[in-house]
Coordinates of C-alpha atoms and ligand atoms in Angstrom, one line a residue:
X1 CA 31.0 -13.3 35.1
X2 CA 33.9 -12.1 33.3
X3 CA 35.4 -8.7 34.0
X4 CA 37.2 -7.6 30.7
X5 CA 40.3 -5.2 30.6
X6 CA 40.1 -3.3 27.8
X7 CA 43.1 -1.7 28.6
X8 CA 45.5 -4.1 27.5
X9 CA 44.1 -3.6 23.7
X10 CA 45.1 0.3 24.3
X11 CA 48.7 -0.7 25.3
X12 CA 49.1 -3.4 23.0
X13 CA 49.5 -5.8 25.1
X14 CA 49.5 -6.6 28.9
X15 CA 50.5 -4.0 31.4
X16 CA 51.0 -5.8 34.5
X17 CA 50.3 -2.6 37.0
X18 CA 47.5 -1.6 35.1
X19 CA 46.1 -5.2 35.2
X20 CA 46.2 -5.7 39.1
X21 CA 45.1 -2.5 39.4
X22 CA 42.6 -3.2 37.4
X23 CA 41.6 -6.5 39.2
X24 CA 41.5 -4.7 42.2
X25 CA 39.0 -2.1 41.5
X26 CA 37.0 -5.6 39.7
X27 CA 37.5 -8.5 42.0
X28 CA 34.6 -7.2 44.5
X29 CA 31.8 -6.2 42.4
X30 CA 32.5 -9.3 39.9
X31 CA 31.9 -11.7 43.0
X32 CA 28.8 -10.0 44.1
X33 CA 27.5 -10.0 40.1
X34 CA 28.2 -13.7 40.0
X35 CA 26.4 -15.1 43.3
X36 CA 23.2 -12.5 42.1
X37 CA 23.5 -14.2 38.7
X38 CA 23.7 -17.6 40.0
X39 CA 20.9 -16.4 42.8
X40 CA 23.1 -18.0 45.3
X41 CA 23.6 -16.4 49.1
X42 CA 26.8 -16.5 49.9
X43 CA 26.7 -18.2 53.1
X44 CA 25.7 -21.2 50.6
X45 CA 29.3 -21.7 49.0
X46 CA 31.3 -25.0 50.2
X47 CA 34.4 -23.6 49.8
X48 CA 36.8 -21.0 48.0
X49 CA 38.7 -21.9 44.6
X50 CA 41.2 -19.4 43.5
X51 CA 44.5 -19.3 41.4
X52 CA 47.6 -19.4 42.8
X53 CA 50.0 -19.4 40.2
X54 CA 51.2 -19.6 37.0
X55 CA 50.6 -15.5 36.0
X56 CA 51.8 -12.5 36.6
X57 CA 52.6 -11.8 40.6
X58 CA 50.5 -8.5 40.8
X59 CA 47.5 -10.1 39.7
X60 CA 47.6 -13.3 41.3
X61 CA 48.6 -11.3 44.9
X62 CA 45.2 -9.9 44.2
X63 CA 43.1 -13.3 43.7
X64 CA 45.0 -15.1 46.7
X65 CA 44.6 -12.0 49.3
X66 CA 40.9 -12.0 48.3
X67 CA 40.0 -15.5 48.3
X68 CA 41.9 -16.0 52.0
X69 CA 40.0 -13.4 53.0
X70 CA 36.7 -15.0 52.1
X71 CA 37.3 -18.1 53.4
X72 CA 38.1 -16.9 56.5
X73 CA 35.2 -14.6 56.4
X74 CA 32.9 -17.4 55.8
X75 CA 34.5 -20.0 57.7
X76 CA 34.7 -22.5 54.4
X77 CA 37.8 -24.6 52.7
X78 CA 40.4 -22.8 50.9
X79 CA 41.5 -24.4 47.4
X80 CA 44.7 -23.6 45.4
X81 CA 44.2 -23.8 41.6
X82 CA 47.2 -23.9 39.3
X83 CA 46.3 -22.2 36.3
X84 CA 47.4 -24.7 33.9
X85 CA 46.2 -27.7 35.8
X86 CA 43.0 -25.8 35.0
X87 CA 43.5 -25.1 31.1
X88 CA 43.9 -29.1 30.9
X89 CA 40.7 -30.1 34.1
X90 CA 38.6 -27.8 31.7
X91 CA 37.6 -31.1 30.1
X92 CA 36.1 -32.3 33.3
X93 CA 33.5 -30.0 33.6
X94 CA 30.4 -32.2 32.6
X95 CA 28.6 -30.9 29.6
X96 CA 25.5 -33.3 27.7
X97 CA 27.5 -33.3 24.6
X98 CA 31.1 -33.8 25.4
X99 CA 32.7 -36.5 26.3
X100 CA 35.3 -36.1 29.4
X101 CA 38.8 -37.7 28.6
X102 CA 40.4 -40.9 30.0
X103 CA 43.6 -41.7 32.0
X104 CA 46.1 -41.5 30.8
X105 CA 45.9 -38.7 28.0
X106 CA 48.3 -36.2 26.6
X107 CA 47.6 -32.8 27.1
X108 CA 48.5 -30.1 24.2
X109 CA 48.1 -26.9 26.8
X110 CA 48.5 -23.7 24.5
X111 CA 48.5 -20.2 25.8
X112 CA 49.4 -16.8 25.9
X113 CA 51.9 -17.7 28.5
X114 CA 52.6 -21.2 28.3
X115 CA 53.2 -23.9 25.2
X116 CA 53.0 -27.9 26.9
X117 CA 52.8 -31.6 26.4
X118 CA 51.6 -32.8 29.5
X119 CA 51.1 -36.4 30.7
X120 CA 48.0 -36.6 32.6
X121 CA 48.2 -39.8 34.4
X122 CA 45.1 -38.9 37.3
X123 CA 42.9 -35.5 37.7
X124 CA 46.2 -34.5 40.2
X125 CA 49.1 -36.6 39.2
X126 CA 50.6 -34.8 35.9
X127 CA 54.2 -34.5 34.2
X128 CA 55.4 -32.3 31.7
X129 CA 56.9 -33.8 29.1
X130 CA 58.4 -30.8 26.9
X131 CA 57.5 -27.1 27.0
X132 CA 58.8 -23.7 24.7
X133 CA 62.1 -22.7 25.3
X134 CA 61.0 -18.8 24.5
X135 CA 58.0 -17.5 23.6
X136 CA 54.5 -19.2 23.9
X137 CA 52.7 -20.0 20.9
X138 CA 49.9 -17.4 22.0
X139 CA 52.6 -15.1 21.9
X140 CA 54.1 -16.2 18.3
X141 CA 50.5 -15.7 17.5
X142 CA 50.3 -12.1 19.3
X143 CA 53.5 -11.2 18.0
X144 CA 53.1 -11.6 14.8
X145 CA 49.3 -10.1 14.5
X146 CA 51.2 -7.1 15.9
X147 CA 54.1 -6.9 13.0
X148 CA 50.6 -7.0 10.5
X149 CA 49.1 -4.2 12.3
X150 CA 46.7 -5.8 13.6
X151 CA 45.5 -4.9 17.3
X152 CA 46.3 -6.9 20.8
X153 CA 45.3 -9.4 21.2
X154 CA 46.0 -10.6 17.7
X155 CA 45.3 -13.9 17.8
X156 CA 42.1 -14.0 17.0
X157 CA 42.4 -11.9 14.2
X158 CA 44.9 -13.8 12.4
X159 CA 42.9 -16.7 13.0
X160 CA 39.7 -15.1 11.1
X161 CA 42.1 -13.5 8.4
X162 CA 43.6 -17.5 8.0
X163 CA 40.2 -18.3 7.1
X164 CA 39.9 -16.4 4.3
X165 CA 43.5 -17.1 2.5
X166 CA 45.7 -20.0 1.4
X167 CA 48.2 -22.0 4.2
X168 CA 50.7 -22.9 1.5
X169 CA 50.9 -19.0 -0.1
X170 CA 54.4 -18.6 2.1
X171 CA 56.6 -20.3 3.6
X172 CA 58.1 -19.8 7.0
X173 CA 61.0 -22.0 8.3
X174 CA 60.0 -24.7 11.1
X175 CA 62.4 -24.5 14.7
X176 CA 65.0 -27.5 15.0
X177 CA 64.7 -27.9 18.6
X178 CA 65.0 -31.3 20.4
X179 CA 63.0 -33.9 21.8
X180 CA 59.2 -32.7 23.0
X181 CA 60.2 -28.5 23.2
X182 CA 59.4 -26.0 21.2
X183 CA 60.7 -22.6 20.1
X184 CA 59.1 -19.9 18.6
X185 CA 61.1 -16.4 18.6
X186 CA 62.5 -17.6 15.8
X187 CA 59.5 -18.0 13.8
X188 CA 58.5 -14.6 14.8
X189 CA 62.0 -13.3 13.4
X190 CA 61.7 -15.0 9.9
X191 CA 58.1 -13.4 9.8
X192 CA 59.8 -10.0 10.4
X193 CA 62.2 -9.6 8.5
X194 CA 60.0 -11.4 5.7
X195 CA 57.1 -8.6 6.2
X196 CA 60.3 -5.9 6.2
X197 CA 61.3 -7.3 3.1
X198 CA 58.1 -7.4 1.2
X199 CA 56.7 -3.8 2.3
X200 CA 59.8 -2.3 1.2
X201 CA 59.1 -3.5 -2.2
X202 CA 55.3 -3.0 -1.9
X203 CA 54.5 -0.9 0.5
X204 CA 50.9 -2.2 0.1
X205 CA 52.0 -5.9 0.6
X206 CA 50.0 -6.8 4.0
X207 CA 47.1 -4.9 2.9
X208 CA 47.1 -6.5 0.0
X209 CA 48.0 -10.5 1.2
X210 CA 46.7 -9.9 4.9
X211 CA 44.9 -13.7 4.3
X212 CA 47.8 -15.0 2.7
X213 CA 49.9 -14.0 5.1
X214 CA 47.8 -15.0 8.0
X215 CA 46.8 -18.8 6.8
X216 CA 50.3 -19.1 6.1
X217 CA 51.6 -18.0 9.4
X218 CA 49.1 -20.2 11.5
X219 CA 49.5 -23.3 9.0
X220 CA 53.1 -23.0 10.4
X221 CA 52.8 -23.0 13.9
X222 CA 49.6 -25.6 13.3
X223 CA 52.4 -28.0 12.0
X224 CA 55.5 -27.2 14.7
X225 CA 52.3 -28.3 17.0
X226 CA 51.7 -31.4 15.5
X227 CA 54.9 -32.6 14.8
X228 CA 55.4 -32.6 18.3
X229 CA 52.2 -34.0 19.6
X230 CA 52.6 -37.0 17.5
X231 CA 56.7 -37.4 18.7
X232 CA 54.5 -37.6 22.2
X233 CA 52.1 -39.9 21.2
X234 CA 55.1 -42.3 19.5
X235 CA 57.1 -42.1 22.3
X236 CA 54.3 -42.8 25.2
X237 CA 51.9 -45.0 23.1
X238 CA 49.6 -42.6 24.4
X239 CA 46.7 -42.0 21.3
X240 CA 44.5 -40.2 23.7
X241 CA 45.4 -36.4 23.0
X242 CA 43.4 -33.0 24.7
X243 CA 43.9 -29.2 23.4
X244 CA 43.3 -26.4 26.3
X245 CA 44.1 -22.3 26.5
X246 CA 43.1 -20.0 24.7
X247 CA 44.8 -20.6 21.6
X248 CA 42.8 -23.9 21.7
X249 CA 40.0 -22.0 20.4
X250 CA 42.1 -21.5 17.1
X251 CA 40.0 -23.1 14.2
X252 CA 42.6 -24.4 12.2
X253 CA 44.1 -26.2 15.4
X254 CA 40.8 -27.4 16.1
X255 CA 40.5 -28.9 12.6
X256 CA 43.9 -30.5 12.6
X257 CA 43.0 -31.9 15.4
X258 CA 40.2 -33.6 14.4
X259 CA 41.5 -34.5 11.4
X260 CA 43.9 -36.2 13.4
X261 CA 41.1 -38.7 14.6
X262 CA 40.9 -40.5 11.4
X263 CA 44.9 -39.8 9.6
X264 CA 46.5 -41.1 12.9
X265 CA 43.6 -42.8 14.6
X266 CA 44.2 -40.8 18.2
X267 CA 40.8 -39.8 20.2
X268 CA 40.7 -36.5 20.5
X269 CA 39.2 -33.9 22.9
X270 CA 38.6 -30.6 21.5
X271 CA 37.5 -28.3 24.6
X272 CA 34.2 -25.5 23.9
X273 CA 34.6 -22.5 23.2
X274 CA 34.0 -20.7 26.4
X275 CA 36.4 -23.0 28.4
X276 CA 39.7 -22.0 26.2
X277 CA 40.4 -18.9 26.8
X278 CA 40.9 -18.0 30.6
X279 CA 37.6 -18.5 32.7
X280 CA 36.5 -18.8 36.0
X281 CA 34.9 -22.3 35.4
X282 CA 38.2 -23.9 34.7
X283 CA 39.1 -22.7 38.3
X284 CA 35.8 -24.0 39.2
X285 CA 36.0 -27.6 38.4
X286 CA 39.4 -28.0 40.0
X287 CA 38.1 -26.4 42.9
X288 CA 35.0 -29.2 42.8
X289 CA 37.7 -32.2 42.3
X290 CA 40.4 -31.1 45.0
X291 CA 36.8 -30.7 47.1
X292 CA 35.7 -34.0 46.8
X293 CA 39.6 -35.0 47.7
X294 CA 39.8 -32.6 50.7
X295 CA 42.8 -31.3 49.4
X296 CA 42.3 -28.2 51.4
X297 CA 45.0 -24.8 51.7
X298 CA 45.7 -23.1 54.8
X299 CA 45.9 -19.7 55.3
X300 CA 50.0 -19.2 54.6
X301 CA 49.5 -20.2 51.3
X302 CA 51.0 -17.3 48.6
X303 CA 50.9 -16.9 45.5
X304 CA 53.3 -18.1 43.1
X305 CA 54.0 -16.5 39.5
X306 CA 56.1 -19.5 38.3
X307 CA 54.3 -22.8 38.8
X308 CA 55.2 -25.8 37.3
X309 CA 52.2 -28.5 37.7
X310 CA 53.4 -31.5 38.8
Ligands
KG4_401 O1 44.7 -19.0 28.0 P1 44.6 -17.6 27.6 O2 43.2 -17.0 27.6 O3 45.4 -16.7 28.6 C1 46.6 -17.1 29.1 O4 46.6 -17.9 30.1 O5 47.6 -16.7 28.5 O6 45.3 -17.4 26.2 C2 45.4 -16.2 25.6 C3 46.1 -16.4 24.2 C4 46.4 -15.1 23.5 O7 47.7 -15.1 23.1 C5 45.4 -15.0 22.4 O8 45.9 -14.3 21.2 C6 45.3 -16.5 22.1 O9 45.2 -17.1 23.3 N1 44.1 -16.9 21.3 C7 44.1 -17.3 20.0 C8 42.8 -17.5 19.6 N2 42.0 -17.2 20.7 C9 42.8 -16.8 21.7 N3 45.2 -17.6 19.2 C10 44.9 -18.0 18.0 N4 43.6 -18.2 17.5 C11 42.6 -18.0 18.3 N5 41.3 -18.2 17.8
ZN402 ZN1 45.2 -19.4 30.4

């Protein structure tokens, strides 16, 4: 069950008040749709899997007070999920057709909050190995889908524009940044001032190029990406390489990815659809794993709006 917040597309973005309040008024009825989907009684749940952290502190106050609630009220196990720990465990839940990954891999985790290499050495034991310095690359993508007009969130779009027009049409400067980080404001800058430039001497420019522009910007942050993963893979040896977050579902990542399986001979795990953008699966299958491990929370646990996955 998913409880959408169209309210964010309204604002152009995420407005943290108006998203807790609106988990609030969700959180209960989206529990009680979910068991009556799954035709489940409640008193048959094992235990309670929520998300403590990484996200924004109204929010994730919401999920924790709820979830410690429950599993007091029903007398099961409480789990703490980190969020990211999720994107990447996503792979673990057991589908006929997809293959789950092996230890170790490298984890490419790529969100509207968060841009990682990870090191997945066990389901619990994980390091990360470089992260952005600024903005997320689902933000570089969000940002600059807002600079075209397009609505929030615009990655999507620019991803279905992309399709449509030709990668090599401009071309945007890549970030110089050390060892396995990443940058993007500055992409999102140069795309700015580019656009600026262009409507002022056309004021029809985007209307007129909105492919173009869109295949060009994603074939840019496609290769910052890449450049990096494989920097990861020469410096661990480590050919086994995951996508997860939402902006895993981005077709031409997907396709460079694969691609990757026969330029640079890595194995590659491309998650579904469903289980790249934020669901409560992802949460799910942790939840299972740390289950099986009895790695239980007690009741002081809070939430915790920066957490780093170790
Ligand atoms: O993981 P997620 O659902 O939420 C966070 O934890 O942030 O990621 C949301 C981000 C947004 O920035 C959204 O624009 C981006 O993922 N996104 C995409 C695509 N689908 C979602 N970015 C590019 N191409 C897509 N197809
Ligand atoms: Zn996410």
């Amino acid at each position: 069950m998913v409880a959408t917040q169209k309210i964010h597309e309204e604002f152009g973005g995420v407005v943290p008040e108006l998203a807790s309040r609106a988990h609030q008024q969700n959180i209960v009825p989206v529990v009680h749709q979910a068991l009556a989907k799954a035709n489940i009684d409640k008193k048959l749940v094992s235990a309670i899997a929520f998300t403590r952290g990484p996200g924004l502190m109204g929010s994730l106050l919401v999920g924790t007070s709820f979830a410690k609630s429950l599993a007091m009220g029903l007398d099961v196990p409480l789990i703490e999920v980190n969020h990211m720990q999720a994107h990447i465990l996503a792979h673990f839940i057991e589908e006929e057709d997809m293959e789950t990954p092996s230890f170790p891999f490298l984890a490419l985790t790529i969100s509207g909050g968060h841009t990682q290499i990870v090191l997945v050495n066990n389901y619990f034991e994980m390091e990360v190995l470089g992260e952005t310095l600024d903005d997320a690359v689902g933000e570089a993508f969000d940002k600059s889908a807002k600079i075209l007009g397009l609505p929030y969130p615009g990655g999507p779009l620019v991803d279905k524009y992309a399709q449509l027009g030709d990668p090599r049409a401009y071309v945007f400067p890549k970030p110089k940044v050390d060892g396995l980080n990443f940058s993007f404001s500055g992409l999102k800058t140069s795309i700015l001032y580019f656009i600026q430039k262009k409507t002022k001497e056309d004021p029809e420019f985007i209307k007129k190029n909105l492919a173009d522009i869109c295949a060009s910007i994603q074939y840019t942050i496609i290769h910052i990406l890449l450049d990096k993963l494989k920097k990861a893979v020469k410096q661990t040896g480590i050919k086994h390489v995951a996508i997860g977050g939402g902006v895993s579902a981005n077709s031409g990542i997907r396709a460079a990815l694969q691609e990757a399986e026969t330029t640079m001979g890595w194995k590659t795990y491309i998650p579904k659809f469903e289980y790249c953008t934020d669901n409560a699966a992802m949460i799910g299958i942790v939840g299972y794993l740390k289950y099986l491990d009895n790695n239980f929370s007690d009741q002081s646990i809070t939430a915790k709006a920066r957490y780093i996955i170790s």
